Short mmCIF file of C-alpha atoms in Angstrom, two decimals:
data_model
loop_
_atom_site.label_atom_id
_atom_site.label_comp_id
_atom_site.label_asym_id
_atom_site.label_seq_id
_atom_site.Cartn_x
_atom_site.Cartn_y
_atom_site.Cartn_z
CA UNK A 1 0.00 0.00 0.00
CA UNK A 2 2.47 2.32 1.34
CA UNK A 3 2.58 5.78 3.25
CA UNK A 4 -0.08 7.99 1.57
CA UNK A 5 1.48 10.84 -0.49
CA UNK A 6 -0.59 13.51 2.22
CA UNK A 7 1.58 12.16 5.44
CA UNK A 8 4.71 12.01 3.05
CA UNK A 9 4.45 15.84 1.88
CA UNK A 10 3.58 16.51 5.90
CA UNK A 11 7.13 14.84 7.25
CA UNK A 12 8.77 16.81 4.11
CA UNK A 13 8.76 20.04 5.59
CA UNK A 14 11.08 21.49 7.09
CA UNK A 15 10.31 22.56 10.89
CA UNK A 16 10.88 26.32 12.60
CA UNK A 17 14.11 28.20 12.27
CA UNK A 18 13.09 31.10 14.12
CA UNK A 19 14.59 30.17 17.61
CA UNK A 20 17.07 28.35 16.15
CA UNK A 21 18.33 32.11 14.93
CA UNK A 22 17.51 33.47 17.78
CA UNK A 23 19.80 30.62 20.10
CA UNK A 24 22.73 31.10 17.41
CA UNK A 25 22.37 34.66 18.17
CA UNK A 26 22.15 34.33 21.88
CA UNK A 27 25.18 32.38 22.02
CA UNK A 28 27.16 34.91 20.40
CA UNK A 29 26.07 37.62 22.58
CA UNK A 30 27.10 35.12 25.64
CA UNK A 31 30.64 34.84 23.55
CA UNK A 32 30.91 38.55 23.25
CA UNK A 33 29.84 40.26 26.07
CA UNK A 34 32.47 42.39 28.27
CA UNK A 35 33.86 39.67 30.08
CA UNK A 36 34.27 37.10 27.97
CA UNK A 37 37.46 35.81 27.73
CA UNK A 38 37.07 35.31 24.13
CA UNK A 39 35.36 38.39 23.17
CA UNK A 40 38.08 39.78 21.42
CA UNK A 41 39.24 36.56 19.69
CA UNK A 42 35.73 36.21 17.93
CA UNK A 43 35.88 40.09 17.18
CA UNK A 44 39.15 39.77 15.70
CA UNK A 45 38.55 37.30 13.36
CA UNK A 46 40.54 34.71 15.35
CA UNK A 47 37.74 32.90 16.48
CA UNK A 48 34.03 31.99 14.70
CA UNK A 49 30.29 31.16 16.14
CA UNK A 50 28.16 29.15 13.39
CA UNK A 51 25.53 26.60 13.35
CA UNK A 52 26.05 23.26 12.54
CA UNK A 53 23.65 20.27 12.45
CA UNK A 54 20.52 20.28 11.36
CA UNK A 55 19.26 23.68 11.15
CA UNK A 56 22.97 24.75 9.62
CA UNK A 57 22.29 21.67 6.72
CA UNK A 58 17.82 22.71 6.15
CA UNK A 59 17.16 19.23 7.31
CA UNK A 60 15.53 20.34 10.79
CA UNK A 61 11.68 18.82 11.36
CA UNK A 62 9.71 19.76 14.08
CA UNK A 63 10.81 17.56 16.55
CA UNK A 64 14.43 18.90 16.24
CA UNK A 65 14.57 21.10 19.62
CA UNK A 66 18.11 21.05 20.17
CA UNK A 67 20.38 23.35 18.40
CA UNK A 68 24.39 22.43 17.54
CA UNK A 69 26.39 25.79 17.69
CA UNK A 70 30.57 25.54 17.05
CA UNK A 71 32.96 27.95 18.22
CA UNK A 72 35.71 27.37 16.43
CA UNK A 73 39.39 28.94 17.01
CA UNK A 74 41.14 29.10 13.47
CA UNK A 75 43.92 31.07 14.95
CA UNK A 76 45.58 27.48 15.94
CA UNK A 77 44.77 24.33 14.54
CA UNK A 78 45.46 20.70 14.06
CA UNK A 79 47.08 18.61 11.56
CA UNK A 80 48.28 15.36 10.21
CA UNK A 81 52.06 17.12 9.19
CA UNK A 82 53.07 13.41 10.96
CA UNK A 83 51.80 11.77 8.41
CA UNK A 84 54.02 13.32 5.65
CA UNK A 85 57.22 12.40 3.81
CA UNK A 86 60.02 13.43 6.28
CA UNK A 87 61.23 16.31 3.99
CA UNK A 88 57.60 17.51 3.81
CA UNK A 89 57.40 17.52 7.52
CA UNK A 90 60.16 19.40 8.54
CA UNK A 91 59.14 21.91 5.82
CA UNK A 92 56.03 22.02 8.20
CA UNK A 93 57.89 21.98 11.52
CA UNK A 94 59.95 25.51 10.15
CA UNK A 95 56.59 26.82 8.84
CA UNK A 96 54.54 26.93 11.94
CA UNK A 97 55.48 26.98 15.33
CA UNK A 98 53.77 25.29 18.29
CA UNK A 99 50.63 26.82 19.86
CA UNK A 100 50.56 28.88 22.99
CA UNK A 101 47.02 29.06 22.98
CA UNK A 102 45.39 25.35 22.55
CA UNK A 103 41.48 23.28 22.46
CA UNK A 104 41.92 22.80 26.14
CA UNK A 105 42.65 26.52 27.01
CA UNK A 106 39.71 27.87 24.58
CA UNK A 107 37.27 24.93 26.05
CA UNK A 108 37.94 26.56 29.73
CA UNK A 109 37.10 30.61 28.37
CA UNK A 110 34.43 29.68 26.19
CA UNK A 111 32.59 27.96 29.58
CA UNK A 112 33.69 30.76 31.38
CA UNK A 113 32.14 33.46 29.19
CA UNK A 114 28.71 31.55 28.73
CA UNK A 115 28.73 30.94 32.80
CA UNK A 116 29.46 34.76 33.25
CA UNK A 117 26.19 35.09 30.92
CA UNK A 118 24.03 32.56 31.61
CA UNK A 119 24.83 31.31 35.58
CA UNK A 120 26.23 28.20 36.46
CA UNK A 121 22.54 26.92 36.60
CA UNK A 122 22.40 27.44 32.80
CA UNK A 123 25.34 25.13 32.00
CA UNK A 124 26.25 21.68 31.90
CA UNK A 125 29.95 20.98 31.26
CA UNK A 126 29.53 16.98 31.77
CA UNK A 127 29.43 15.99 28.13
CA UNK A 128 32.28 14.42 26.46
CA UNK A 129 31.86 16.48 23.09
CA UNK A 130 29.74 19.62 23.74
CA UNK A 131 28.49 22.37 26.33
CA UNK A 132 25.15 21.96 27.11
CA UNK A 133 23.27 25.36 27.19
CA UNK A 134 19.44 24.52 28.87
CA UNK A 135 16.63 26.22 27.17
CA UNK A 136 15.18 28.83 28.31
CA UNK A 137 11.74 31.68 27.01
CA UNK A 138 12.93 32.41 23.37
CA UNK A 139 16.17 29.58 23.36
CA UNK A 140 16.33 26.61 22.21
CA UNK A 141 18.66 23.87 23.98
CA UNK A 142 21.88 24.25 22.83
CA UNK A 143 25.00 22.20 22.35
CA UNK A 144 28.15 24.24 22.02
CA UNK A 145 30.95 22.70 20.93
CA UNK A 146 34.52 24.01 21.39
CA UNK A 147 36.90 23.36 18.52
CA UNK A 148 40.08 24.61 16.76
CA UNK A 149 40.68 24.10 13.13
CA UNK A 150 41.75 21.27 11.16
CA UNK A 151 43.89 20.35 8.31
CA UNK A 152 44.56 17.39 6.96
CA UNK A 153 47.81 17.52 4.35
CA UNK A 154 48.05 16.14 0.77
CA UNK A 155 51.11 18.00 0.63
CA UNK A 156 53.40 20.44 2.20
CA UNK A 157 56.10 22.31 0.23
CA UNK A 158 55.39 25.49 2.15
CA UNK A 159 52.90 28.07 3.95
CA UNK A 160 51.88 29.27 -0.10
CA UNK A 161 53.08 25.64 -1.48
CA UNK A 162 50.32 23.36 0.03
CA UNK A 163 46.98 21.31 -0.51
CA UNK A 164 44.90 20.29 2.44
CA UNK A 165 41.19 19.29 3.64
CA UNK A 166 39.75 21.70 6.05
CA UNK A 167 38.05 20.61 9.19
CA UNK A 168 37.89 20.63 12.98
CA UNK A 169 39.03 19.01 16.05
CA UNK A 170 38.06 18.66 19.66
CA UNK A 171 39.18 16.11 22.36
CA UNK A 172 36.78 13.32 23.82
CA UNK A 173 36.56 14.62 27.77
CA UNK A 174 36.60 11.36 29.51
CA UNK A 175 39.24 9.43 26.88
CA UNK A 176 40.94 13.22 25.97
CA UNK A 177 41.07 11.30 22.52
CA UNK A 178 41.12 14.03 19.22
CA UNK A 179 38.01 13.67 17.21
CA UNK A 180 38.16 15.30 13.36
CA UNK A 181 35.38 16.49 11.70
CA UNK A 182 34.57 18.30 8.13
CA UNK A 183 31.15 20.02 8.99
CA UNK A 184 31.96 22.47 5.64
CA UNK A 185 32.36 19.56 3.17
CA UNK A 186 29.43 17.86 5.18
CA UNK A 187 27.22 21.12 4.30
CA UNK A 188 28.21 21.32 0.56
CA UNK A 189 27.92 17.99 -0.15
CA UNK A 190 24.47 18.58 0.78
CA UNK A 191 23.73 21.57 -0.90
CA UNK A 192 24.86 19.96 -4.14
CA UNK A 193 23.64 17.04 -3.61
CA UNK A 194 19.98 18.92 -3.10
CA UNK A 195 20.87 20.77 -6.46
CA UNK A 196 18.78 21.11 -9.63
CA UNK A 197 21.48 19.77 -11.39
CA UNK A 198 21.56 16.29 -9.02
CA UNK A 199 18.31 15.69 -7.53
CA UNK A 200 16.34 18.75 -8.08
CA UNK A 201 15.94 20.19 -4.22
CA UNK A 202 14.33 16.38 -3.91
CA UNK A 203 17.44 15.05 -1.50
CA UNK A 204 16.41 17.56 1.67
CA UNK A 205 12.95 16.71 1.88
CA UNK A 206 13.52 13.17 1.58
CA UNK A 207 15.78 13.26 4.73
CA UNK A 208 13.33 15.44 6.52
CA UNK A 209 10.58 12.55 5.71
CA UNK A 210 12.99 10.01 6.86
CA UNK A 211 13.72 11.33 10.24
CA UNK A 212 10.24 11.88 10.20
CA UNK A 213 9.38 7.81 9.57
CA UNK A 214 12.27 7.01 12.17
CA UNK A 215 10.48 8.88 15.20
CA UNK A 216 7.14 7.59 14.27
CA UNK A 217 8.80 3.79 14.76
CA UNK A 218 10.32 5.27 17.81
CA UNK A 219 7.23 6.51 19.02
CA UNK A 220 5.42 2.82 17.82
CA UNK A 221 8.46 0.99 19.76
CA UNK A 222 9.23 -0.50 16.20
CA UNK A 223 12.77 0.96 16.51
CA UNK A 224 14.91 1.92 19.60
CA UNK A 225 15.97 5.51 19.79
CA UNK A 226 19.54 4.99 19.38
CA UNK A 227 19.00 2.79 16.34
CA UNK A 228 19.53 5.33 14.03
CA UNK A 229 20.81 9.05 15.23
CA UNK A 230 19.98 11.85 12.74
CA UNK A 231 23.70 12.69 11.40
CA UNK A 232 24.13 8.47 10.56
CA UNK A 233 20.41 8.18 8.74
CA UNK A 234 21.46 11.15 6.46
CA UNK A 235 24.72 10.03 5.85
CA UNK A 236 22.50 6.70 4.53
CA UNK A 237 20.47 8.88 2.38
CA UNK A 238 23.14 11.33 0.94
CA UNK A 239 24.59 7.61 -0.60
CA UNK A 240 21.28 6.23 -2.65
CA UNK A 241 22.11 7.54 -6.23
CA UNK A 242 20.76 10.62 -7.44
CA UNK A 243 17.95 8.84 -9.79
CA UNK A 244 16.09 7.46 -7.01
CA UNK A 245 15.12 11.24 -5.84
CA UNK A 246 12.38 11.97 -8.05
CA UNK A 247 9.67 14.77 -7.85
CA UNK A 248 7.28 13.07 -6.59
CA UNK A 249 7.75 11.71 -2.54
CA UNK A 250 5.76 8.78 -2.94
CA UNK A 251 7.92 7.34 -5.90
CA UNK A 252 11.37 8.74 -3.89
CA UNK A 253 10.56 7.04 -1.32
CA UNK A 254 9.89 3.71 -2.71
CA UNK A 255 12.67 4.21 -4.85
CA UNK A 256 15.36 4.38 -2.04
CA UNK A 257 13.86 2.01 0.16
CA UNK A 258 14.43 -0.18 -2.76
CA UNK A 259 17.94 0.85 -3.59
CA UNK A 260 18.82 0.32 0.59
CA UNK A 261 16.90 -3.10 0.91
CA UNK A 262 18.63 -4.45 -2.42
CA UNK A 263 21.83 -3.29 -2.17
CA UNK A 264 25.14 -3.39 0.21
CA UNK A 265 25.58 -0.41 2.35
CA UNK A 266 29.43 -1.66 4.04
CA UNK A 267 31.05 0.71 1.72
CA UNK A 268 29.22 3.85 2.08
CA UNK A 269 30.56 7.36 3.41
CA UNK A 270 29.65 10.20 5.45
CA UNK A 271 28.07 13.02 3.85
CA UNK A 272 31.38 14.77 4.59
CA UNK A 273 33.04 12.28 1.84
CA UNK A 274 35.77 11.89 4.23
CA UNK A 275 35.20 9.25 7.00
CA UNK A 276 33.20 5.97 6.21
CA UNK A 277 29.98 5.50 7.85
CA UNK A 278 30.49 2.08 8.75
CA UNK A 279 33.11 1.19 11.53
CA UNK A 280 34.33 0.28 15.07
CA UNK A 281 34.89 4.15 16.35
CA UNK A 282 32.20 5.97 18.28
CA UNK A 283 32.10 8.17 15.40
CA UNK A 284 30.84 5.91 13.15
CA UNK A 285 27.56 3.83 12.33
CA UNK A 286 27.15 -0.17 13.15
CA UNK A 287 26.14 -2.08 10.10
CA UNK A 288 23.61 -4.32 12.01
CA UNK A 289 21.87 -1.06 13.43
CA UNK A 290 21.29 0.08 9.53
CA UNK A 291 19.97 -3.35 8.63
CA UNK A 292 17.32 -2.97 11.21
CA UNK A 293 16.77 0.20 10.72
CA UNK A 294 16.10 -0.20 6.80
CA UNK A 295 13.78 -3.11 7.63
CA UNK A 296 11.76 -1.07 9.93
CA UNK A 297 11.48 1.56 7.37
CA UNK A 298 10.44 -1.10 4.72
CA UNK A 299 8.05 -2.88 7.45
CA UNK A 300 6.61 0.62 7.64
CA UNK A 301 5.87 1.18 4.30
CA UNK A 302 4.50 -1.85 3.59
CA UNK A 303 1.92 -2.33 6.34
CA UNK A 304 1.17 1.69 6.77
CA UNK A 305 -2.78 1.35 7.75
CA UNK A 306 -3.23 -2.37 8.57
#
């Protein structure tokens, strides 16, 4: 039978961004105000507040509440320079010099300025990855995260002479392991993925109904709430080839539950094109987890009214 077109074109749009805005913008006042420790980092350029997540990417539905905000500090970053030929990495090593200003110092202002803002009641510092900011009239939740930039080398002949992937880093709090991410190439892939060119603005709304079919199973105990969180089940999506997105929802949907139940998903990436979905880190997706989740979406489909 399948999920009538009506409930399909309902999970397709996209929820509120208004107090997502107005969080983002909160944030940065609690960042800037006159005694912040990092007020004059972001107003020099040598820091940045942005969204990330789901509002950032126009995949938010109405049930999104919580709002991912980065503050990122591009004056120092990361990097893989140990990873180089040896001539390549000593070329780094005379480049750049060793930060006097690292993630761990910028993690301990950028609590400081939001506690200074907010009150300590406001906070919670207890996550491994972000700053939790509690909601509040007009704000969202909020998860801040804390990172510096990223780059991962192809090649180093010099500070004009070089070719690298831009990203981010932060360190796990209880393991203090580094964790790398590519939020930017996560958001264009997107956007040209969602293209007229690629799927014709199909491949947004088609995530939006899918998160939208994963908290109705969720809310039918077909499918446990960590089954499938929202950054993995996009990831799954972004990978179904571009002629399965079609203009009508009804037929996209069919048409990439089709392509995910017939097909092997073991080699598929991140939207960010640079980590694999599929592995043993924390940062990754379990292939038995996207097996049931597919089969709950195609369960769901299926026997939608009986």
């Amino acid at each position: 039978m399948g999920i009538p077109f009506s409930q399909l074109e309902t999970w397709a749009n996209q929820g509120a961004t208004v107090s997502a805005k107005a969080t983002h913008e909160s944030i940065r006042c609690g960042l800037t105000h006159e005694k912040s420790p990092v007020k004059s980092l972001i107003e020099s350029g040598k820091a940045k507040v942005y969204l990330q997540g789901s509002y950032k990417n126009s995949t938010n539905i109405r049930a999104d509440s919580d709002v991912d905000v980065v503050v990122e500090l591009t004056m120092t970053f990361g990097h893989n320079a140990h990873e180089l030929p040896p001539e390549q990495k000593s070329a780094h090593d005379l480049a750049y010099s060793n930060a006097t200003y690292d993630w761990h110092e910028f993690r301990r202002d950028v609590i400081k300025a939001l506690t200074l803002y907010y009150g300590a009641s406001s906070i919670d510092t207890t996550g491994n990855k972000s700053i939790k900011l509690l909601p509040a009239p007009g704000r969202l939740k909020a998860d801040i995260v804390p990172v510096i930039s990223f780059r991962r080398y192809n090649y180093f002949h010099g500070v004009g002479l070089h070719s690298a992937e831009e990203g981010i880093k932060l360190y796990h709090q209880q393991t203090n392991k580094p964790i790398v991410n590519y939020p930017e190439h996560h958001y264009q892939n997107g956007v040209d993925k969602n293209s007229n060119l690629r799927t014709g603005g199909v491949f947004k709304p088609t995530v939006r109904i899918f998160k939208n079919m994963r908290n109705h199973l969720i809310e039918k105990k077909a499918l446990a709430k960590e089954m499938a969180p929202s950054y993995f089940l996009q990831s799954l999506i972004y990978n179904v080839p571009d002629p399965c997105f079609q203009a009508n929802h009804s037929a996209t949907v069919y048409a990439v539950l089709k392509h995910l139940y017939e097909n092997p998903v073991e080699g598929f990436v991140c939207q960010n094109e640079q980590h694999l979905l599929f592995g043993d880190t924390p940062e990754q997706w379990n292939v038995s987890n996207a097996h049931t989740t597919i089969m709950a979406f195609v369960k769901l489909w299926d026997n939608w009214g009986k």
